[in-house]
GROMACS .gro file of C-alpha atoms in nm:
model
  361
    1MET     CA    1   8.984  -7.718 -10.902
    2ARG     CA    2   8.699  -7.621 -10.671
    3GLY     CA    3   8.634  -7.742 -10.317
    4LEU     CA    4   8.832  -8.065 -10.354
    5TRP     CA    5   8.820  -8.318 -10.072
    6LYS     CA    6   8.988  -8.654 -10.036
    7VAL     CA    7   8.884  -8.846  -9.727
    8PHE     CA    8   9.006  -9.197  -9.645
    9GLY     CA    9   8.794  -9.416  -9.420
   10PRO     CA   10   8.442  -9.554  -9.371
   11ARG     CA   11   8.159  -9.350  -9.523
   12ALA     CA   12   8.409  -9.087  -9.633
   13GLU     CA   13   8.148  -8.886  -9.825
   14ARG     CA   14   7.975  -8.775  -9.504
   15VAL     CA   15   8.274  -8.562  -9.396
   16PRO     CA   16   8.260  -8.290  -9.667
   17GLU     CA   17   7.879  -8.292  -9.645
   18SER     CA   18   7.874  -8.210  -9.272
   19ALA     CA   19   7.971  -7.864  -9.149
   20GLU     CA   20   8.041  -8.013  -8.806
   21LEU     CA   21   8.277  -8.282  -8.938
   22ARG     CA   22   8.446  -8.042  -9.181
   23ALA     CA   23   8.549  -7.824  -8.888
   24LEU     CA   24   8.721  -8.103  -8.693
   25GLY     CA   25   9.099  -8.129  -8.681
   26ARG     CA   26   9.284  -8.438  -8.800
   27ARG     CA   27   9.295  -8.616  -8.464
   28GLU     CA   28   8.937  -8.526  -8.370
   29LEU     CA   29   8.808  -8.644  -8.708
   30MET     CA   30   8.985  -8.976  -8.674
   31ASP     CA   31   8.853  -9.031  -8.319
   32ARG     CA   32   8.500  -8.936  -8.418
   33THR     CA   33   8.462  -9.108  -8.758
   34GLY     CA   34   8.766  -9.325  -8.822
   35CYS     CA   35   8.840  -9.110  -9.127
   36THR     CA   36   9.143  -8.909  -9.238
   37ALA     CA   37   9.101  -8.601  -9.456
   38ALA     CA   38   9.414  -8.586  -9.674
   39VAL     CA   39   9.285  -8.295  -9.886
   40ARG     CA   40   9.045  -8.042  -9.735
   41ASP     CA   41   8.843  -7.804  -9.949
   42VAL     CA   42   9.127  -7.700 -10.183
   43SER     CA   43   9.057  -7.463 -10.472
   44PHE     CA   44   9.288  -7.310 -10.733
   45ASP     CA   45   9.320  -7.227 -11.103
   46VAL     CA   46   9.617  -7.307 -11.326
   47SER     CA   47   9.656  -7.094 -11.638
   48PRO     CA   48   9.774  -7.232 -11.974
   49GLY     CA   49  10.154  -7.236 -11.986
   50GLU     CA   50  10.191  -7.174 -11.613
   51VAL     CA   51  10.421  -7.360 -11.376
   52PHE     CA   52  10.209  -7.405 -11.065
   53VAL     CA   53  10.392  -7.548 -10.763
   54VAL     CA   54  10.224  -7.721 -10.470
   55MET     CA   55  10.451  -7.750 -10.170
   56GLY     CA   56  10.430  -7.863  -9.811
   57LEU     CA   57  10.589  -8.095  -9.559
   58SER     CA   58  10.528  -8.470  -9.546
   59GLY     CA   59  10.164  -8.540  -9.470
   60SER     CA   60  10.041  -8.207  -9.601
   61GLY     CA   61   9.834  -8.375  -9.877
   62LYS     CA   62  10.026  -8.248 -10.180
   63SER     CA   63  10.093  -8.588 -10.341
   64THR     CA   64   9.735  -8.699 -10.281
   65LEU     CA   65   9.622  -8.375 -10.443
   66VAL     CA   66   9.817  -8.425 -10.767
   67ARG     CA   67   9.694  -8.784 -10.795
   68CYS     CA   68   9.337  -8.661 -10.763
   69LEU     CA   69   9.384  -8.443 -11.071
   70THR     CA   70   9.381  -8.749 -11.298
   71ARG     CA   71   9.181  -8.966 -11.060
   72LEU     CA   72   9.466  -9.202 -10.983
   73ILE     CA   73   9.308  -9.140 -10.645
   74GLU     CA   74   8.934  -9.079 -10.660
   75PRO     CA   75   8.834  -8.749 -10.496
   76THR     CA   76   8.564  -8.764 -10.231
   77ALA     CA   77   8.404  -8.431 -10.325
   78GLY     CA   78   8.471  -8.123 -10.533
   79GLU     CA   79   8.519  -8.026 -10.895
   80ILE     CA   80   8.810  -8.076 -11.136
   81VAL     CA   81   8.774  -7.909 -11.475
   82CYS     CA   82   9.029  -7.903 -11.757
   83GLU     CA   83   8.950  -7.684 -12.059
   84GLY     CA   84   8.581  -7.700 -11.973
   85GLU     CA   85   8.567  -8.078 -11.927
   86ASP     CA   86   8.456  -8.220 -11.594
   87ILE     CA   87   8.725  -8.478 -11.513
   88ARG     CA   88   8.520  -8.634 -11.233
   89ALA     CA   89   8.234  -8.704 -11.476
   90ALA     CA   90   8.455  -8.893 -11.723
   91ASP     CA   91   8.387  -9.266 -11.759
   92LEU     CA   92   8.677  -9.515 -11.754
   93LYS     CA   93   8.723  -9.510 -12.130
   94ARG     CA   94   8.741  -9.131 -12.145
   95LEU     CA   95   8.965  -9.125 -11.839
   96ARG     CA   96   9.214  -9.355 -12.012
   97GLU     CA   97   9.210  -9.128 -12.316
   98LEU     CA   98   9.278  -8.824 -12.100
   99ARG     CA   99   9.568  -8.995 -11.924
  100ARG     CA  100   9.718  -9.096 -12.258
  101SER     CA  101   9.673  -8.767 -12.441
  102LYS     CA  102   9.596  -8.474 -12.209
  103PHE     CA  103   9.804  -8.548 -11.897
  104SER     CA  104  10.147  -8.699 -11.836
  105MET     CA  105  10.299  -8.764 -11.497
  106VAL     CA  106  10.661  -8.778 -11.380
  107PHE     CA  107  10.710  -8.961 -11.051
  108GLN     CA  108  10.993  -8.965 -10.799
  109HIS     CA  109  11.063  -9.328 -10.891
  110PHE     CA  110  11.139  -9.344 -11.261
  111GLY     CA  111  10.955  -9.670 -11.337
  112LEU     CA  112  11.166  -9.743 -11.643
  113LEU     CA  113  11.143 -10.082 -11.811
  114PRO     CA  114  11.486 -10.238 -11.751
  115HIS     CA  115  11.478 -10.465 -12.057
  116ARG     CA  116  11.406 -10.178 -12.297
  117ARG     CA  117  11.646  -9.928 -12.447
  118VAL     CA  118  11.615  -9.557 -12.373
  119VAL     CA  119  11.435  -9.484 -12.700
  120ASP     CA  120  11.191  -9.770 -12.640
  121ASN     CA  121  11.117  -9.650 -12.287
  122VAL     CA  122  11.050  -9.301 -12.422
  123ALA     CA  123  10.820  -9.442 -12.692
  124PHE     CA  124  10.631  -9.673 -12.455
  125GLY     CA  125  10.333  -9.441 -12.404
  126LEU     CA  126  10.298  -9.396 -12.779
  127GLU     CA  127  10.307  -9.773 -12.820
  128ILE     CA  128  10.023  -9.812 -12.570
  129ARG     CA  129   9.832  -9.549 -12.764
  130GLY     CA  130   9.864  -9.756 -13.082
  131THR     CA  131  10.106  -9.532 -13.272
  132SER     CA  132  10.295  -9.709 -13.551
  133LYS     CA  133  10.651  -9.817 -13.475
  134ALA     CA  134  10.810  -9.584 -13.728
  135GLU     CA  135  10.617  -9.280 -13.603
  136ARG     CA  136  10.672  -9.346 -13.235
  137LEU     CA  137  11.046  -9.400 -13.280
  138GLN     CA  138  11.068  -9.078 -13.481
  139LYS     CA  139  10.889  -8.883 -13.206
  140ALA     CA  140  11.092  -9.053 -12.934
  141MET     CA  141  11.422  -8.960 -13.101
  142LYS     CA  142  11.318  -8.594 -13.116
  143VAL     CA  143  11.227  -8.589 -12.747
  144VAL     CA  144  11.546  -8.772 -12.649
  145GLU     CA  145  11.741  -8.494 -12.816
  146LEU     CA  146  11.521  -8.231 -12.648
  147VAL     CA  147  11.608  -8.355 -12.297
  148GLY     CA  148  11.979  -8.383 -12.368
  149LEU     CA  149  12.011  -8.761 -12.410
  150GLU     CA  150  12.128  -8.764 -12.770
  151GLY     CA  151  12.376  -9.049 -12.813
  152TYR     CA  152  12.219  -9.259 -12.537
  153GLU     CA  153  11.923  -9.388 -12.738
  154ASP     CA  154  12.044  -9.750 -12.736
  155PHE     CA  155  12.153  -9.759 -12.371
  156TYR     CA  156  11.960  -9.954 -12.109
  157PRO     CA  157  11.841  -9.791 -11.782
  158ASP     CA  158  12.101  -9.966 -11.564
  159GLN     CA  159  12.373  -9.808 -11.777
  160LEU     CA  160  12.257  -9.455 -11.686
  161SER     CA  161  12.301  -9.235 -11.381
  162GLY     CA  162  12.002  -9.138 -11.166
  163GLY     CA  163  11.979  -8.798 -11.330
  164MET     CA  164  11.989  -8.947 -11.678
  165GLN     CA  165  11.721  -9.199 -11.584
  166GLN     CA  166  11.498  -8.914 -11.470
  167ARG     CA  167  11.560  -8.743 -11.803
  168VAL     CA  168  11.428  -9.060 -11.969
  169GLY     CA  169  11.118  -9.036 -11.749
  170LEU     CA  170  11.076  -8.672 -11.847
  171ALA     CA  171  11.119  -8.757 -12.217
  172ARG     CA  172  10.860  -9.033 -12.187
  173ALA     CA  173  10.614  -8.781 -12.041
  174LEU     CA  174  10.682  -8.533 -12.320
  175ALA     CA  175  10.667  -8.785 -12.606
  176GLY     CA  176  10.288  -8.793 -12.615
  177ASP     CA  177  10.270  -8.413 -12.641
  178PRO     CA  178  10.037  -8.375 -12.339
  179GLY     CA  179   9.863  -8.051 -12.251
  180VAL     CA  180   9.954  -8.077 -11.883
  181LEU     CA  181  10.264  -8.222 -11.715
  182LEU     CA  182  10.229  -8.336 -11.353
  183PHE     CA  183  10.542  -8.380 -11.141
  184ASP     CA  184  10.528  -8.560 -10.806
  185GLU     CA  185  10.855  -8.474 -10.629
  186PRO     CA  186  11.050  -8.608 -10.928
  187PHE     CA  187  11.395  -8.499 -10.807
  188SER     CA  188  11.374  -8.583 -10.436
  189ALA     CA  189  11.588  -8.897 -10.466
  190LEU     CA  190  11.864  -8.730 -10.669
  191ASP     CA  191  12.195  -8.596 -10.541
  192PRO     CA  192  12.195  -8.215 -10.484
  193LEU     CA  193  12.405  -8.129 -10.790
  194ILE     CA  194  12.203  -8.357 -11.019
  195ARG     CA  195  11.885  -8.219 -10.869
  196ARG     CA  196  11.993  -7.865 -10.952
  197ASP     CA  197  12.071  -7.969 -11.309
  198MET     CA  198  11.727  -8.126 -11.344
  199GLN     CA  199  11.560  -7.812 -11.209
  200GLN     CA  200  11.744  -7.612 -11.474
  201GLU     CA  201  11.630  -7.866 -11.730
  202VAL     CA  202  11.265  -7.815 -11.636
  203VAL     CA  203  11.307  -7.436 -11.663
  204ARG     CA  204  11.472  -7.476 -12.004
  205LEU     CA  205  11.207  -7.715 -12.131
  206HIS     CA  206  10.931  -7.486 -12.012
  207HIS     CA  207  11.081  -7.200 -12.210
  208GLU     CA  208  11.113  -7.422 -12.518
  209VAL     CA  209  10.785  -7.615 -12.518
  210GLY     CA  210  10.565  -7.395 -12.296
  211LYS     CA  211  10.374  -7.680 -12.130
  212THR     CA  212  10.138  -7.624 -11.840
  213MET     CA  213  10.302  -7.782 -11.537
  214VAL     CA  214  10.185  -7.874 -11.188
  215PHE     CA  215  10.491  -7.948 -10.975
  216ILE     CA  216  10.484  -8.109 -10.629
  217THR     CA  217  10.775  -8.049 -10.391
  218HIS     CA  218  10.864  -8.012 -10.024
  219ASP     CA  219  11.165  -7.791 -10.107
  220LEU     CA  220  11.102  -7.416 -10.091
  221SER     CA  221  11.410  -7.324 -10.293
  222GLU     CA  222  11.291  -7.560 -10.568
  223ALA     CA  223  10.944  -7.406 -10.553
  224LEU     CA  224  11.080  -7.052 -10.580
  225LYS     CA  225  11.308  -7.150 -10.867
  226LEU     CA  226  11.041  -7.322 -11.075
  227GLY     CA  227  10.705  -7.175 -10.986
  228ASP     CA  228  10.516  -6.889 -11.141
  229ARG     CA  229  10.287  -6.932 -10.841
  230ILE     CA  230  10.315  -7.147 -10.530
  231LEU     CA  231  10.042  -7.309 -10.320
  232ILE     CA  232  10.151  -7.395  -9.966
  233MET     CA  233   9.958  -7.675  -9.795
  234ARG     CA  234   9.936  -7.785  -9.433
  235ASP     CA  235   9.727  -8.073  -9.298
  236GLY     CA  236   9.541  -8.095  -9.629
  237ARG     CA  237   9.443  -7.727  -9.640
  238THR     CA  238   9.559  -7.429  -9.841
  239VAL     CA  239   9.764  -7.194  -9.625
  240GLN     CA  240   9.864  -6.941  -9.892
  241CYS     CA  241   9.876  -6.917 -10.270
  242GLY     CA  242  10.079  -6.654 -10.452
  243THR     CA  243  10.395  -6.566 -10.637
  244GLY     CA  244  10.731  -6.618 -10.472
  245ASP     CA  245  10.768  -6.251 -10.382
  246GLU     CA  246  10.419  -6.249 -10.228
  247LEU     CA  247  10.504  -6.543 -10.005
  248VAL     CA  248  10.832  -6.387  -9.893
  249GLY     CA  249  10.708  -6.029  -9.875
  250ALA     CA  250  10.371  -6.091  -9.710
  251PRO     CA  251  10.349  -6.437  -9.549
  252ALA     CA  252   9.992  -6.521  -9.451
  253ASP     CA  253  10.078  -6.657  -9.106
  254ASP     CA  254  10.361  -6.778  -8.884
  255TYR     CA  255  10.371  -7.113  -9.065
  256VAL     CA  256  10.455  -6.948  -9.397
  257ARG     CA  257  10.680  -6.697  -9.221
  258ASP     CA  258  10.888  -6.985  -9.080
  259PHE     CA  259  10.902  -7.143  -9.425
  260VAL     CA  260  11.049  -6.834  -9.590
  261LYS     CA  261  11.260  -6.687  -9.308
  262ASP     CA  262  11.589  -6.815  -9.451
  263VAL     CA  263  11.521  -6.712  -9.810
  264PRO     CA  264  11.758  -6.437  -9.933
  265ARG     CA  265  11.503  -6.158  -9.968
  266GLY     CA  266  11.699  -5.972 -10.231
  267ASP     CA  267  11.682  -6.275 -10.462
  268VAL     CA  268  11.301  -6.292 -10.446
  269LEU     CA  269  11.149  -5.954 -10.361
  270THR     CA  270  11.083  -5.710 -10.642
  271LEU     CA  271  11.098  -5.333 -10.637
  272ARG     CA  272  10.722  -5.305 -10.587
  273TRP     CA  273  10.775  -5.444 -10.235
  274ILE     CA  274  11.033  -5.189 -10.125
  275MET     CA  275  10.943  -4.872 -10.314
  276ARG     CA  276  10.820  -4.571 -10.119
  277PRO     CA  277  10.607  -4.271 -10.210
  278VAL     CA  278  10.776  -3.962 -10.350
  279GLY     CA  279  10.852  -3.712 -10.073
  280PRO     CA  280  10.873  -3.333 -10.098
  281GLN     CA  281  11.252  -3.345 -10.078
  282ASP     CA  282  11.299  -3.612 -10.345
  283THR     CA  283  11.434  -3.531 -10.689
  284LEU     CA  284  11.299  -3.721 -10.986
  285ASP     CA  285  11.593  -3.721 -11.222
  286GLY     CA  286  11.703  -4.078 -11.148
  287PRO     CA  287  11.680  -4.373 -11.387
  288GLU     CA  288  11.362  -4.578 -11.434
  289LEU     CA  289  11.303  -4.945 -11.356
  290GLY     CA  290  10.993  -5.163 -11.366
  291PRO     CA  291  10.819  -5.281 -11.048
  292GLU     CA  292  10.886  -5.650 -11.129
  293VAL     CA  293  11.266  -5.610 -11.132
  294VAL     CA  294  11.421  -5.826 -10.858
  295VAL     CA  295  11.601  -5.631 -10.587
  296ARG     CA  296  11.930  -5.815 -10.645
  297GLU     CA  297  11.924  -5.720 -11.013
  298ALA     CA  298  11.846  -5.356 -10.931
  299THR     CA  299  12.103  -5.309 -10.655
  300ARG     CA  300  12.390  -5.186 -10.871
  301ALA     CA  301  12.171  -4.938 -11.063
  302VAL     CA  302  12.019  -4.796 -10.744
  303LEU     CA  303  12.349  -4.758 -10.558
  304ALA     CA  304  12.518  -4.601 -10.862
  305ALA     CA  305  12.243  -4.341 -10.917
  306ARG     CA  306  12.271  -3.994 -10.765
  307SER     CA  307  11.896  -3.974 -10.717
  308PRO     CA  308  11.641  -4.240 -10.622
  309VAL     CA  309  11.541  -4.479 -10.897
  310LYS     CA  310  11.188  -4.423 -11.027
  311VAL     CA  311  10.963  -4.730 -11.032
  312VAL     CA  312  10.748  -4.690 -11.343
  313LYS     CA  313  10.488  -4.911 -11.510
  314ASN     CA  314  10.304  -4.821 -11.830
  315GLY     CA  315  10.430  -4.466 -11.799
  316LYS     CA  316  10.290  -4.426 -11.446
  317LEU     CA  317  10.521  -4.340 -11.156
  318LEU     CA  318  10.447  -4.587 -10.875
  319GLY     CA  319  10.717  -4.490 -10.628
  320ILE     CA  320  11.090  -4.454 -10.579
  321VAL     CA  321  11.373  -4.668 -10.443
  322GLY     CA  322  11.692  -4.533 -10.294
  323ASP     CA  323  12.001  -4.661 -10.117
  324GLU     CA  324  11.818  -4.697  -9.785
  325GLU     CA  325  11.550  -4.930  -9.922
  326ILE     CA  326  11.801  -5.147 -10.108
  327LEU     CA  327  12.041  -5.178  -9.814
  328ALA     CA  328  11.756  -5.264  -9.576
  329VAL     CA  329  11.669  -5.568  -9.790
  330VAL     CA  330  12.032  -5.670  -9.823
  331ALA     CA  331  12.059  -5.650  -9.443
  332GLY     CA  332  11.757  -5.880  -9.410
  333GLN     CA  333  11.514  -5.623  -9.271
  334GLU     CA  334  11.142  -5.613  -9.351
  335PRO     CA  335  11.066  -5.390  -9.650
  336GLN     CA  336  10.940  -5.048  -9.541
  337GLY     CA  337  10.824  -4.918  -9.878
  338ALA     CA  338  10.477  -4.872 -10.018
  339GLY     CA  339  10.464  -5.237 -10.119
  340PRO     CA  340  10.233  -5.402 -10.370
  341GLU     CA  341   9.913  -5.293 -10.196
  342SER     CA  342   9.913  -4.983 -10.413
  343GLN     CA  343   9.885  -5.208 -10.719
  344GLY     CA  344   9.621  -5.443 -10.583
  345ALA     CA  345   9.853  -5.745 -10.587
  346GLY     CA  346   9.948  -5.765 -10.223
  347PRO     CA  347   9.850  -5.977  -9.927
  348GLU     CA  348   9.479  -5.932  -9.980
  349SER     CA  349   9.501  -6.163 -10.282
  350GLN     CA  350   9.650  -6.450 -10.085
  351GLY     CA  351   9.481  -6.785 -10.076
  352THR     CA  352   9.236  -6.709 -10.355
  353GLY     CA  353   9.416  -6.918 -10.615
  354GLN     CA  354   9.350  -6.645 -10.872
  355GLU     CA  355   9.619  -6.552 -11.117
  356PRO     CA  356   9.795  -6.225 -11.027
  357GLU     CA  357   9.885  -5.968 -11.285
  358GLY     CA  358  10.192  -6.071 -11.479
  359ALA     CA  359  10.179  -6.442 -11.387
  360GLY     CA  360  10.342  -6.683 -11.626
  361ARG     CA  361  10.692  -6.698 -11.761
   0.00000   0.00000   0.00000
């Protein structure tokens, strides 16, 4: 996606074309033109097999953004390219083909057909595509088993819990074997425990089927749990884009800092954020760990070692981590180590939308 705009209102196309109008805030733009810019000049890349999360509060533009990807909402300006194909240039026939084969969407509201059994709901997209009954039922049964609904094939939606209904929606999206799965806050209406189970289900399915996923949420803990990278939006704009540890370790501004202030740092930060350079008094006979090891997972090894742990990648010593660095993170203090700047993956990469080294599950 490059320079995407979605403006609602009269003569919407003039807003992204005018430097003066582009610079106006939401209220000023409305007073001046009668228009609202829901998405403002957003750019990012999503790599094959990546889980890319877009998060923000209500009104940030995230749901409008994901609907623009398949032109459920027509963008006002910008570029959307999938595997070299310009989505905005597709005619209606090609757009229908893309929605049936390339993209599948899972919404917050399940949209199940109440008069159809689970297996028939799952197979509905294949039926629309013209797949034979025998083939679509065979594929549907496989996907039903994949999402953990084996034994419920002949149930009707009103006989299922909310979490199970969402599993049916997920199975329906998977049945057509799409290249990209789009999720628009699919678990927001679920109870907390069911929501957690569904998050685990998405993680499991990603490991098993490896689909590219774009996931919309307003919940930071959900974003950190699911996302290889996270794009934070505010008032239609990109505030910061990066991995979870980049958002927590180097927030771009006070808005992001407030978002992440209650996140347990030891559960997100990796050793590259807290390591320090080797000093003249340091011994180097401690164990070795990689820079991407999460602090929580490294705590026991660091505290048990007699010497600082060496942080090593591809045979190169990047720094060391001792008791002081680990305990500072556990106590909630800002990391004082060398940080990721020494590897070129630190704050200077924020907001670019480019894939950092090691992205992807």
